[in-house]
mmCIF file of C-alpha atoms in Angstrom:
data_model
loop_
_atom_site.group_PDB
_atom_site.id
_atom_site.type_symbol
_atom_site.label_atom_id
_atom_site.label_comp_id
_atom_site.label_asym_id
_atom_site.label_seq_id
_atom_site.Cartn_x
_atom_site.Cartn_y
_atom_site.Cartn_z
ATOM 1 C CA UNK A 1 -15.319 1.164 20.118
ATOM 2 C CA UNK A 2 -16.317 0.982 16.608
ATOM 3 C CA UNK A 3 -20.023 1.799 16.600
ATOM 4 C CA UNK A 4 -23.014 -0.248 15.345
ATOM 5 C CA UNK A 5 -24.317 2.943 12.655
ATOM 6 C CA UNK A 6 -20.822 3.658 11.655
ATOM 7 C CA UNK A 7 -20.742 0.164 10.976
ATOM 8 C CA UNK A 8 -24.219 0.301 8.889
ATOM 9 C CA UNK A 9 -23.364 3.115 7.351
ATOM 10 C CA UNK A 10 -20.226 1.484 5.907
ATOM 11 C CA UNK A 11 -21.922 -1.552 4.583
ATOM 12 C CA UNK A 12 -24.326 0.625 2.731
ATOM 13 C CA UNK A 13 -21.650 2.367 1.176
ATOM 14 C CA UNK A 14 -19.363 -0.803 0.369
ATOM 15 C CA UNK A 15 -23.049 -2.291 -1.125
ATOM 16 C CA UNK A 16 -22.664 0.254 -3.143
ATOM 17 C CA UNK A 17 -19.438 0.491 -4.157
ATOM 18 C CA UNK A 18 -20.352 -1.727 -7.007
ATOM 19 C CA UNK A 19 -21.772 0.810 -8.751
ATOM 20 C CA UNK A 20 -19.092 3.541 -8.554
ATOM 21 C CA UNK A 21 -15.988 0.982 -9.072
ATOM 22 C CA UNK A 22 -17.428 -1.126 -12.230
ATOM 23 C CA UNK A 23 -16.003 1.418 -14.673
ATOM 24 C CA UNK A 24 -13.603 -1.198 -16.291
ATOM 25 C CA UNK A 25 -15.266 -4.552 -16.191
ATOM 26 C CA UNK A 26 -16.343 -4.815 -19.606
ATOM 27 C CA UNK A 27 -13.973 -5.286 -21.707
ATOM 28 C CA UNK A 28 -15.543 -2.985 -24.529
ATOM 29 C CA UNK A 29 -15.588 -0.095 -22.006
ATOM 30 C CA UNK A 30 -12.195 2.442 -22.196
ATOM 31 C CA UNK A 31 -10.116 2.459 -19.019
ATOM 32 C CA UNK A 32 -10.243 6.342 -17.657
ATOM 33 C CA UNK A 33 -7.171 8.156 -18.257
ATOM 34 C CA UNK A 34 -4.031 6.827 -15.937
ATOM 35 C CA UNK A 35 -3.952 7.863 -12.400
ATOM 36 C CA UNK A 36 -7.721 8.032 -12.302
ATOM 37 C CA UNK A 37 -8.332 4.525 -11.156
ATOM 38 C CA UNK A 38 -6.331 4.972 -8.628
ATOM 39 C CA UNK A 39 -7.025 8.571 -7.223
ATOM 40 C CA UNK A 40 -10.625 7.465 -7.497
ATOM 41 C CA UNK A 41 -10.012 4.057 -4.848
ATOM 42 C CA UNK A 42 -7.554 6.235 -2.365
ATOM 43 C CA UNK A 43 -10.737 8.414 -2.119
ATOM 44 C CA UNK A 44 -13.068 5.616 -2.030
ATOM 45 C CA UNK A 45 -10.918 3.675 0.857
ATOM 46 C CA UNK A 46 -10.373 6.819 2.650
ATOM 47 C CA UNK A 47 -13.763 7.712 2.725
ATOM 48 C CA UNK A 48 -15.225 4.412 3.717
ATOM 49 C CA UNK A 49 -12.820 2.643 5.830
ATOM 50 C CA UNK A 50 -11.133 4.935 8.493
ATOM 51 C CA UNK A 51 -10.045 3.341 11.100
ATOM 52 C CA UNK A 52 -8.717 0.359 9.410
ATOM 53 C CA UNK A 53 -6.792 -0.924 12.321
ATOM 54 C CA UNK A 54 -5.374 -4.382 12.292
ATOM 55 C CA UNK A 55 -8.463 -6.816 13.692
ATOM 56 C CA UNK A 56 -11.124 -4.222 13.968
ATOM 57 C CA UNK A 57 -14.447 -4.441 12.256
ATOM 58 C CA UNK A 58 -13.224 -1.693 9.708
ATOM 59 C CA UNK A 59 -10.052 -3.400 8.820
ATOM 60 C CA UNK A 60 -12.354 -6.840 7.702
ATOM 61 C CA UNK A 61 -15.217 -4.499 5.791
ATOM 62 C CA UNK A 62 -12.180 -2.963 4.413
ATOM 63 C CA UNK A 63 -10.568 -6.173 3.415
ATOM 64 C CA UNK A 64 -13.937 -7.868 1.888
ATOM 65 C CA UNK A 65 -14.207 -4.774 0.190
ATOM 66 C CA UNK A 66 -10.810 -5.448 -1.415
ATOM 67 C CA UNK A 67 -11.468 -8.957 -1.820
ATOM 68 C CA UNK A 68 -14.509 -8.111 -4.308
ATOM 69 C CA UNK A 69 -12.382 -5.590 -6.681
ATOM 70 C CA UNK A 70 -10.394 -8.198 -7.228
ATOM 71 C CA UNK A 71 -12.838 -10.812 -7.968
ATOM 72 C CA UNK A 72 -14.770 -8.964 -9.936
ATOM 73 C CA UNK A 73 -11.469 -8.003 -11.754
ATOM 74 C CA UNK A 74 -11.249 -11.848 -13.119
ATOM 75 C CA UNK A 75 -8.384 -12.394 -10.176
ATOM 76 C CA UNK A 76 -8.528 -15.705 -7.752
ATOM 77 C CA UNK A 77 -8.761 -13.695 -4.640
ATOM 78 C CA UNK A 78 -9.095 -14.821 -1.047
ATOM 79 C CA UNK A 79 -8.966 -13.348 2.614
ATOM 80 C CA UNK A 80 -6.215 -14.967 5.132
ATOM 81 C CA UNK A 81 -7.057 -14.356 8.459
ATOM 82 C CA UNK A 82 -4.241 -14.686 10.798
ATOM 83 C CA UNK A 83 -3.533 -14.429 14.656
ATOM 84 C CA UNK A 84 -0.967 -11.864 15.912
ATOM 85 C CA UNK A 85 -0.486 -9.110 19.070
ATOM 86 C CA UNK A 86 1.661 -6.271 19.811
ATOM 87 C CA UNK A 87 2.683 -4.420 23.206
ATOM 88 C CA UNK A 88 0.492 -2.034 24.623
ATOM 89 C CA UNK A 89 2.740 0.902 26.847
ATOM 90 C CA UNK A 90 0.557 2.639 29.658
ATOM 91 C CA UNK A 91 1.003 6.122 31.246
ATOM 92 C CA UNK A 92 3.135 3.720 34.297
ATOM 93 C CA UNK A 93 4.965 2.039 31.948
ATOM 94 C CA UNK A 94 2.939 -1.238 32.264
ATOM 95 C CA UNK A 95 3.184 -3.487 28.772
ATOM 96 C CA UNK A 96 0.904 -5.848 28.205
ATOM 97 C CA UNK A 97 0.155 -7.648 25.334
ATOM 98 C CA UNK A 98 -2.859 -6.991 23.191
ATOM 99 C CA UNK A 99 -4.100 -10.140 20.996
ATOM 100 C CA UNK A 100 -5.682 -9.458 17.371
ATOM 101 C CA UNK A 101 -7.242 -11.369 14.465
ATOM 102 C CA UNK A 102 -5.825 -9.472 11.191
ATOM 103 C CA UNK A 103 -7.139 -10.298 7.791
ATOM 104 C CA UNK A 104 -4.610 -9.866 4.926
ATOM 105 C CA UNK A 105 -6.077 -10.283 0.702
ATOM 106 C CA UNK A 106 -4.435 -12.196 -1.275
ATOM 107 C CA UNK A 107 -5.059 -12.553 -5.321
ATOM 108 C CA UNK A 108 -3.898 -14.064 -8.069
ATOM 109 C CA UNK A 109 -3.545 -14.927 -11.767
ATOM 110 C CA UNK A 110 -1.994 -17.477 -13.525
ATOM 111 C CA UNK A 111 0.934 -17.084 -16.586
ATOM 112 C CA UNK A 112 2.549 -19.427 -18.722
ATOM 113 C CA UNK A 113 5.039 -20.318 -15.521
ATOM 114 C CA UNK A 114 4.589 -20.347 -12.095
ATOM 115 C CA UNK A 115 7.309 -17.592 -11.706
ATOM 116 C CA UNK A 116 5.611 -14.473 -10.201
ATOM 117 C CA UNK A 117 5.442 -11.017 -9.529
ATOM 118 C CA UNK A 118 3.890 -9.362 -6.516
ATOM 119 C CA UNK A 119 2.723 -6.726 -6.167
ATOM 120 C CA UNK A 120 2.118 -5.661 -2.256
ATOM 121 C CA UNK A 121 0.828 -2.464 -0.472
ATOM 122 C CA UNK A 122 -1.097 -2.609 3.056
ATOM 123 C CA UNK A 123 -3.766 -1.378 3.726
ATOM 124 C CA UNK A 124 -4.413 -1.394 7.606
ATOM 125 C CA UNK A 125 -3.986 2.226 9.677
ATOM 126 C CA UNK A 126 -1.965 2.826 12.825
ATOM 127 C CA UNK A 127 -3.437 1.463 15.976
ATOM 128 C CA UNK A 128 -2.602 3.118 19.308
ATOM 129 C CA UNK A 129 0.191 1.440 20.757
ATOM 130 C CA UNK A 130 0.414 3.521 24.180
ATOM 131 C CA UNK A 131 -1.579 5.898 26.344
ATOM 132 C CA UNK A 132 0.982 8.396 25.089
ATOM 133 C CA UNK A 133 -0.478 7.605 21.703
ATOM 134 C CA UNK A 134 -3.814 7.974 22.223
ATOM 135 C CA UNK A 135 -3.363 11.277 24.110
ATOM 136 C CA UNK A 136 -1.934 12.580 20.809
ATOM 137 C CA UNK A 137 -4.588 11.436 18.732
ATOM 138 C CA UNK A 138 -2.462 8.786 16.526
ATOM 139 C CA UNK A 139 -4.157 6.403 14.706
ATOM 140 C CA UNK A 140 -7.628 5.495 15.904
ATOM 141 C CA UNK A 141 -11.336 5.228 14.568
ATOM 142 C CA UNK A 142 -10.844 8.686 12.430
ATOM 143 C CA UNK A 143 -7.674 7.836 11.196
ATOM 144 C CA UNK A 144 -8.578 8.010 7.105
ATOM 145 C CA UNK A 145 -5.115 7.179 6.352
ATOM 146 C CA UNK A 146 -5.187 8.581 2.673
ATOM 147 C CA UNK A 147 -1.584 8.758 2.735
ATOM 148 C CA UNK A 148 -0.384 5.769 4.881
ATOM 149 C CA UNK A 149 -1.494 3.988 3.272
ATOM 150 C CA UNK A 150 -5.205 4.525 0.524
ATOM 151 C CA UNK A 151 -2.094 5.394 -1.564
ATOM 152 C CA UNK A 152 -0.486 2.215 -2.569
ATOM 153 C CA UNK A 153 -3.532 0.184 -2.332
ATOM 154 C CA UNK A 154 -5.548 3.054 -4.532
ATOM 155 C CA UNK A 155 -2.073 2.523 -7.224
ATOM 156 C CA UNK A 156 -2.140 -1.499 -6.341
ATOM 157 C CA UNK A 157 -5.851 -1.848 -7.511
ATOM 158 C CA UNK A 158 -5.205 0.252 -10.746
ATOM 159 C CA UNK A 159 -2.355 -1.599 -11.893
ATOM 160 C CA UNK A 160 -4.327 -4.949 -10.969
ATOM 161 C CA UNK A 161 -7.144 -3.629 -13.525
ATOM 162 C CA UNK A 162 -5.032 -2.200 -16.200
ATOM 163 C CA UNK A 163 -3.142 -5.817 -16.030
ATOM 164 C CA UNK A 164 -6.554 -7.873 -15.823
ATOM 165 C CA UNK A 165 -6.977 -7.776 -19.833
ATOM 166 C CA UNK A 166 -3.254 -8.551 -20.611
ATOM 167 C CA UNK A 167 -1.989 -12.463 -20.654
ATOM 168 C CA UNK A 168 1.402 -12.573 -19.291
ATOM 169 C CA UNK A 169 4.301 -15.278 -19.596
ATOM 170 C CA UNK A 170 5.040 -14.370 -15.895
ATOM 171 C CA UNK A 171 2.275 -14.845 -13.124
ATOM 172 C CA UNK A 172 0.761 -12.235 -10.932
ATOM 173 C CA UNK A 173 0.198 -11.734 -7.436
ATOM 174 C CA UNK A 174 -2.046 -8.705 -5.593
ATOM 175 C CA UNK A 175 -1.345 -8.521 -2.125
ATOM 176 C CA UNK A 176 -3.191 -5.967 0.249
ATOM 177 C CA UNK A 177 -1.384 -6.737 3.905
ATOM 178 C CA UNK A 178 -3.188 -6.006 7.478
ATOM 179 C CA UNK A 179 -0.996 -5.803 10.680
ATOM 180 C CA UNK A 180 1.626 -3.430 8.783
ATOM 181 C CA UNK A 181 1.159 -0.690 11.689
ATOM 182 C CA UNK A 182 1.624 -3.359 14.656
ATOM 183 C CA UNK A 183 5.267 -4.269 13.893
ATOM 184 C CA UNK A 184 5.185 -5.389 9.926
ATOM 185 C CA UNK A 185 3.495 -8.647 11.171
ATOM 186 C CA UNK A 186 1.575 -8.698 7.933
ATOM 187 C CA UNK A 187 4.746 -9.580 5.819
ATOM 188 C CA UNK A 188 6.003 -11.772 8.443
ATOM 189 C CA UNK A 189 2.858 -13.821 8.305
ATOM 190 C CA UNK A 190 2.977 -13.511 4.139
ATOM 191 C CA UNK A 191 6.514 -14.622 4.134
ATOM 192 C CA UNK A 192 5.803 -17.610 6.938
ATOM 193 C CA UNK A 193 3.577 -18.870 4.492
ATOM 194 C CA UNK A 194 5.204 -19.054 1.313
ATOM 195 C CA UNK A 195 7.095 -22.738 0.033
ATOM 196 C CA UNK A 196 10.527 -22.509 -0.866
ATOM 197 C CA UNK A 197 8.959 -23.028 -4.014
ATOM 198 C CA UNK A 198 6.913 -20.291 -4.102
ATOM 199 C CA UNK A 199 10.309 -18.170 -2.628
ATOM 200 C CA UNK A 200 12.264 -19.665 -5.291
ATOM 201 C CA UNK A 201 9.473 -18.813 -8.109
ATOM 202 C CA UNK A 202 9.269 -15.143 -7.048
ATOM 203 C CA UNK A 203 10.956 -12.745 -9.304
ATOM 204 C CA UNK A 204 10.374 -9.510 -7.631
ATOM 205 C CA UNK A 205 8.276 -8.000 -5.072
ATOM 206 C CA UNK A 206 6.524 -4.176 -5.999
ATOM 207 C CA UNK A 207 5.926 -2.463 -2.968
ATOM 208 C CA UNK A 208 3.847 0.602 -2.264
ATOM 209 C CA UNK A 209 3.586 2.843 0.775
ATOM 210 C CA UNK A 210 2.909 6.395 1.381
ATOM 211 C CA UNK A 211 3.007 8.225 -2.102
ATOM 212 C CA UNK A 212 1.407 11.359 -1.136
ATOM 213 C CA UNK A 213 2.853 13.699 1.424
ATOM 214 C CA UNK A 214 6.202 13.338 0.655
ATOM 215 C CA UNK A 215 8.114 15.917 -1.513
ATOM 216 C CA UNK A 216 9.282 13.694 -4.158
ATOM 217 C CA UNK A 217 8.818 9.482 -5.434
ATOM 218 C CA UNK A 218 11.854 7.401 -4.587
ATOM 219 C CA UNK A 219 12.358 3.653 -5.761
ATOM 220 C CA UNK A 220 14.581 1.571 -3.642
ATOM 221 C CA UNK A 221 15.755 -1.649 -4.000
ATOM 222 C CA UNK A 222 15.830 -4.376 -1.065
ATOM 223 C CA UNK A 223 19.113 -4.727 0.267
ATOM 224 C CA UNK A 224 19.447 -8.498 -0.469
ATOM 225 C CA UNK A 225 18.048 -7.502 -4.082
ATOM 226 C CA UNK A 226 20.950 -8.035 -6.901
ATOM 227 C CA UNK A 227 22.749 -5.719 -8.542
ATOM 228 C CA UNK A 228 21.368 -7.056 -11.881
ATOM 229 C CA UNK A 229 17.437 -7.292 -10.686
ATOM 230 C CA UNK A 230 17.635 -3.378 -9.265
ATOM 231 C CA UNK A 231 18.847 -2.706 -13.079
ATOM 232 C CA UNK A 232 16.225 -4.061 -14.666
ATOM 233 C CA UNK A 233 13.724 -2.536 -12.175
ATOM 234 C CA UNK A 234 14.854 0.367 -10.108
ATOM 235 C CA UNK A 235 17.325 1.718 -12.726
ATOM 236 C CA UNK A 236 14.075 1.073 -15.020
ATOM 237 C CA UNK A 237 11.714 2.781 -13.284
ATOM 238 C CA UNK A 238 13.619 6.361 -12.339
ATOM 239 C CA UNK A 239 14.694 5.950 -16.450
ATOM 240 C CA UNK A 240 10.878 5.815 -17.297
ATOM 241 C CA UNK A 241 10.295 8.220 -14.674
ATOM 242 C CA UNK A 242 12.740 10.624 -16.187
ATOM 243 C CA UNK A 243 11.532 10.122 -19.422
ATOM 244 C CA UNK A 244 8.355 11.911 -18.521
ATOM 245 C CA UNK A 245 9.585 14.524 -16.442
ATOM 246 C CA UNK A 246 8.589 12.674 -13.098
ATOM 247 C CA UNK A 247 10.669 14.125 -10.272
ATOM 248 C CA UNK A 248 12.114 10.783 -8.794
ATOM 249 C CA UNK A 249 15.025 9.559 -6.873
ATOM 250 C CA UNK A 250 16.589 6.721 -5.055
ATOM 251 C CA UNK A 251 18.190 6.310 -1.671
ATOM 252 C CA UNK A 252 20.314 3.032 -1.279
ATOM 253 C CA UNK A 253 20.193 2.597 2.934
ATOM 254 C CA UNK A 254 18.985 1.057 5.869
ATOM 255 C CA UNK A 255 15.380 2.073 5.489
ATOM 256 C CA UNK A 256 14.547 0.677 2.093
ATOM 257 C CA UNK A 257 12.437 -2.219 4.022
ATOM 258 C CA UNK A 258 10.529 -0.354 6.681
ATOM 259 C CA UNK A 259 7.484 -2.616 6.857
ATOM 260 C CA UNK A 260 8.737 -5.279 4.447
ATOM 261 C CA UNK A 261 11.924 -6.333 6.070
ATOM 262 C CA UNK A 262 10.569 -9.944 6.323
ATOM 263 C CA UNK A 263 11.152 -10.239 2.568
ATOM 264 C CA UNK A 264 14.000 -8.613 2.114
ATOM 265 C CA UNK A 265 15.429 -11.082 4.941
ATOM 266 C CA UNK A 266 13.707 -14.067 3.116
ATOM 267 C CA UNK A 267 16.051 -12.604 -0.233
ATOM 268 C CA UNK A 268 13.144 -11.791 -1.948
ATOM 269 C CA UNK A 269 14.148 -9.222 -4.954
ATOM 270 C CA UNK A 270 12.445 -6.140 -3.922
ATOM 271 C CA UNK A 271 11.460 -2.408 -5.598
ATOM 272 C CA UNK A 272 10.063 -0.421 -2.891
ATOM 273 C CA UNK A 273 8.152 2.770 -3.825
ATOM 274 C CA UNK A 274 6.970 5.596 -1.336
ATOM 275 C CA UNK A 275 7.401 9.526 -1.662
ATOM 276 C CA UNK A 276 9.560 11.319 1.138
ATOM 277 C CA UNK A 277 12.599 13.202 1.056
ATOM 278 C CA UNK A 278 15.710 11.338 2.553
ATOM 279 C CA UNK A 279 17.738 14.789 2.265
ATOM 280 C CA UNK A 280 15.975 16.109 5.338
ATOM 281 C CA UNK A 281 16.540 15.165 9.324
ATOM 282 C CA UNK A 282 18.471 12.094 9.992
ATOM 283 C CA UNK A 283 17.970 11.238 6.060
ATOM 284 C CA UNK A 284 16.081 8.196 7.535
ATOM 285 C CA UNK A 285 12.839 9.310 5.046
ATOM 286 C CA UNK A 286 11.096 9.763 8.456
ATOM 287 C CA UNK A 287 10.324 13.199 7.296
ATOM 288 C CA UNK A 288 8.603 13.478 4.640
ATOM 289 C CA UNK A 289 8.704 17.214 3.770
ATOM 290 C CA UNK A 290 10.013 20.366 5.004
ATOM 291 C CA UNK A 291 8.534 21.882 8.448
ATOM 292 C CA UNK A 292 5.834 24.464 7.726
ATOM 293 C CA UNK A 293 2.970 25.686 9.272
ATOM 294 C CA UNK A 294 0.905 23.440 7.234
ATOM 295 C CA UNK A 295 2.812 20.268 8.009
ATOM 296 C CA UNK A 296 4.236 21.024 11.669
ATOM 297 C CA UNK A 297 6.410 17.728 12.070
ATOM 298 C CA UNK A 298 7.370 17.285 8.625
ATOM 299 C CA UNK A 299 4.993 14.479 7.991
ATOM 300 C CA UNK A 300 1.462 13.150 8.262
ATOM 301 C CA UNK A 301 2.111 9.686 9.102
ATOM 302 C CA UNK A 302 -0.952 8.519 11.992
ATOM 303 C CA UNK A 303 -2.237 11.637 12.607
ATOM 304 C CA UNK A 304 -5.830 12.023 11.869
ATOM 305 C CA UNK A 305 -5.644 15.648 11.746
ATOM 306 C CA UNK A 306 -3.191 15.663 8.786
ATOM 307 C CA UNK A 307 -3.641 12.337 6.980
ATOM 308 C CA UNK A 308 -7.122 13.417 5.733
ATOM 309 C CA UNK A 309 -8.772 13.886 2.272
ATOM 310 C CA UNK A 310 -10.040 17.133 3.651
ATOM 311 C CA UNK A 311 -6.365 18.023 4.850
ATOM 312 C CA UNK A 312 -4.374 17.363 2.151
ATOM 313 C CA UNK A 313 -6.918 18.358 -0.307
ATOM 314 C CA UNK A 314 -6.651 21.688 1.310
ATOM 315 C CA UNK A 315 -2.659 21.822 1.731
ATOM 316 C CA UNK A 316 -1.620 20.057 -1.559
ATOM 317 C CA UNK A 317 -4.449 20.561 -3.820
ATOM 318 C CA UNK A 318 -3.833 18.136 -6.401
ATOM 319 C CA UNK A 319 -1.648 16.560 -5.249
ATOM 320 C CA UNK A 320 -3.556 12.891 -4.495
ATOM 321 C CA UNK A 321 -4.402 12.988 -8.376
ATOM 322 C CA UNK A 322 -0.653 13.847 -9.574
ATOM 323 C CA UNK A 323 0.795 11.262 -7.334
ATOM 324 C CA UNK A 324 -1.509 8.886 -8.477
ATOM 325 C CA UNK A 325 -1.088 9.587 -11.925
ATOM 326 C CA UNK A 326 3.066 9.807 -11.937
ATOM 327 C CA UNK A 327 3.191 6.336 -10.099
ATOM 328 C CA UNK A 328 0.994 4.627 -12.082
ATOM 329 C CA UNK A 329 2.698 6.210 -15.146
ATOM 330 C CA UNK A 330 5.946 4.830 -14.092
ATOM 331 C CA UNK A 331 4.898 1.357 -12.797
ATOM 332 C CA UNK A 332 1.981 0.273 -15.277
ATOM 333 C CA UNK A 333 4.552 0.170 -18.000
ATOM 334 C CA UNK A 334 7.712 -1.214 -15.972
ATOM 335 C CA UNK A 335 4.601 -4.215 -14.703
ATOM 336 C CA UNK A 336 3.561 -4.603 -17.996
ATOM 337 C CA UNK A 337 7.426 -4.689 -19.698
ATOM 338 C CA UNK A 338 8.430 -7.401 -16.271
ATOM 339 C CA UNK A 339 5.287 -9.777 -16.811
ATOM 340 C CA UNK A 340 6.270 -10.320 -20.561
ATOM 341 C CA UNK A 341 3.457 -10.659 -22.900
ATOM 342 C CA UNK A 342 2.111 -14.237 -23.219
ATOM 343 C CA UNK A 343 3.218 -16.067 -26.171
ATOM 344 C CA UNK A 344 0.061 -16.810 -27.537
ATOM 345 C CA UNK A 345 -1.348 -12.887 -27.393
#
């Protein structure tokens, strides 16, 4: 159970996360050098909110917290609560169904047309879906989740500030999803809610999951995403990467949508972005990185152990800032080219 000073102890800290996040709201103040926006908010998130889990009191500090960078970023931004469940397995074999109140953010900025992109990473950690689970220590309160996923939120909220002071013909969309880890319900309840309209009006989808532990960056189109969008965006973004000596690939296949697969169903053009390495085990992207003594399965994904600042600080030194900076390298530049300029700028 999440306790009442852990709970205190995180308010303090998201009180004062004003005062370590404000960096970039005056316009007359330089932005920090690229990847440090980012690397700074993994480390932030990770810190503050372990635990995250879809409909616990850490996931909604977590999400206001969210809610506020954007906001104070010059976005619309609201939270959208929604109702979902997922099976829980015991040692017998019993399933029964545990009930949850997730809370996904949404914001949002204008253009010129109501044509968008999104941009989308979650930002909820794994919760325990078995005794079997639990008796491994997956997910859970200490769960900091730097990996799966402080990553693509820590990139998300970069790119959202580095956009904030640049009109675009094309409007923009920030979503941070809950209920990722209990079945992708968190895209099934984004896509549920969306018009045709708004379906029709969306020109691609960024997505952003796990961009730390895995041996290299791969972009990925959706499998219902054209062969001229995933030019213009995938193609794009391994040329940029290339361009700056960013080790990068792409793996065409049936796992592009792991998490997302509501809107790649829904046709939704899609780039997804995550770092893995597809060449190893069933070349499913399940493992993320070679088997060593420092990473015993190949991955870090829900294991509190292993998906840890202090972990990965200690295994891949460095590595959180390089990812952060080589992703945001790549997809500040391919946002910024995709949104168009405003006219009047």
């Amino acid at each position: 159970m999440f306790s009442f000073s852990r709970m205190k102890q995180t308010l303090l800290a998201l009180s004062l996360s004003g005062v370590c996040m404000g960096h970039a709201m005056a316009e007359s103040v330089p932005l920090p050098a690229l990847g440090m926006i980012a690397s700074q908010q993994i480390r932030h998130i990770a810190t503050y909110f372990p635990g995250r889990m879809a409909g616990s009191p850490a996931e909604l500090i977590a999400a206001d917290y969210l809610n506020q960078q954007f906001n104070k970023l010059g976005y619309k931004s609201d939270l959208r609560g929604f109702d979902t469940r997922y099976l829980y397995t015991s040692n017998t074999g019993k399933k029964n169904w545990q009930n949850i109140h997730a809370t996904s953010v949404i914001a949002a900025r204008a253009g010129e047309v109501p044509q968008q992109i999104i941009v989308m990473a979650h930002f909820d950690t794994y919760v325990p879906q078995s005794d079997n689970d639990t008796n491994h220590n997956l997910g859970g309160l200490t769960l900091q989740g730097v990996d799966d996923n402080a990553s693509g939120v820590g990139v998300m909220l970069e790119l959202a500030e580095r956009m904030q002071a640049i009109p675009t013909h094309y409007s923009l969309r920030f979503v941070a999803l809950s209920a990722e880890e209990t079945g992708a319900k968190g895209a099934e309840d984004f896509v549920n809610r969306m018009s045709a309209e708004e379906k029709k009006n969306t020109l691609l989808v960024i997505n952003m999951d796990s961009l730390i532990t895995g041996d290299r960056l791969y972009f990925n189109s959706g499998e219902n995403t054209s062969v001229a969008v995933a030019k213009l965006t995938r193609i794009k973004a391994l040329s940029i990467a290339r361009s700056l000596g960013i080790p990068a690939q792409s793996h065409e296949g049936t796992h592009c949508c792991d998490g997302i697969k509501a809107l790649d169903d829904a046709h939704l053009p899609l780039l997804n972005v995550t770092a893995t390495n597809f060449a190893l085990g069933k070349k499913d992207g399940v493992q993320q990185r070679a088997i060593t003594r420092h990473f015993p399965l190949g991955n870090t994904r829900y294991q509190s152990q292993f998906d840890s600042l202090q972990y990965l600080d200690k295994a891949l030194p460095g590595r959180i800032e390089k990812r952060s900076r080589d992703t945001v390298k790549v997809l500040f530049p391919l946002l910024k080219d995709l949104a168009k300029p405003a006219k009047h700028a």
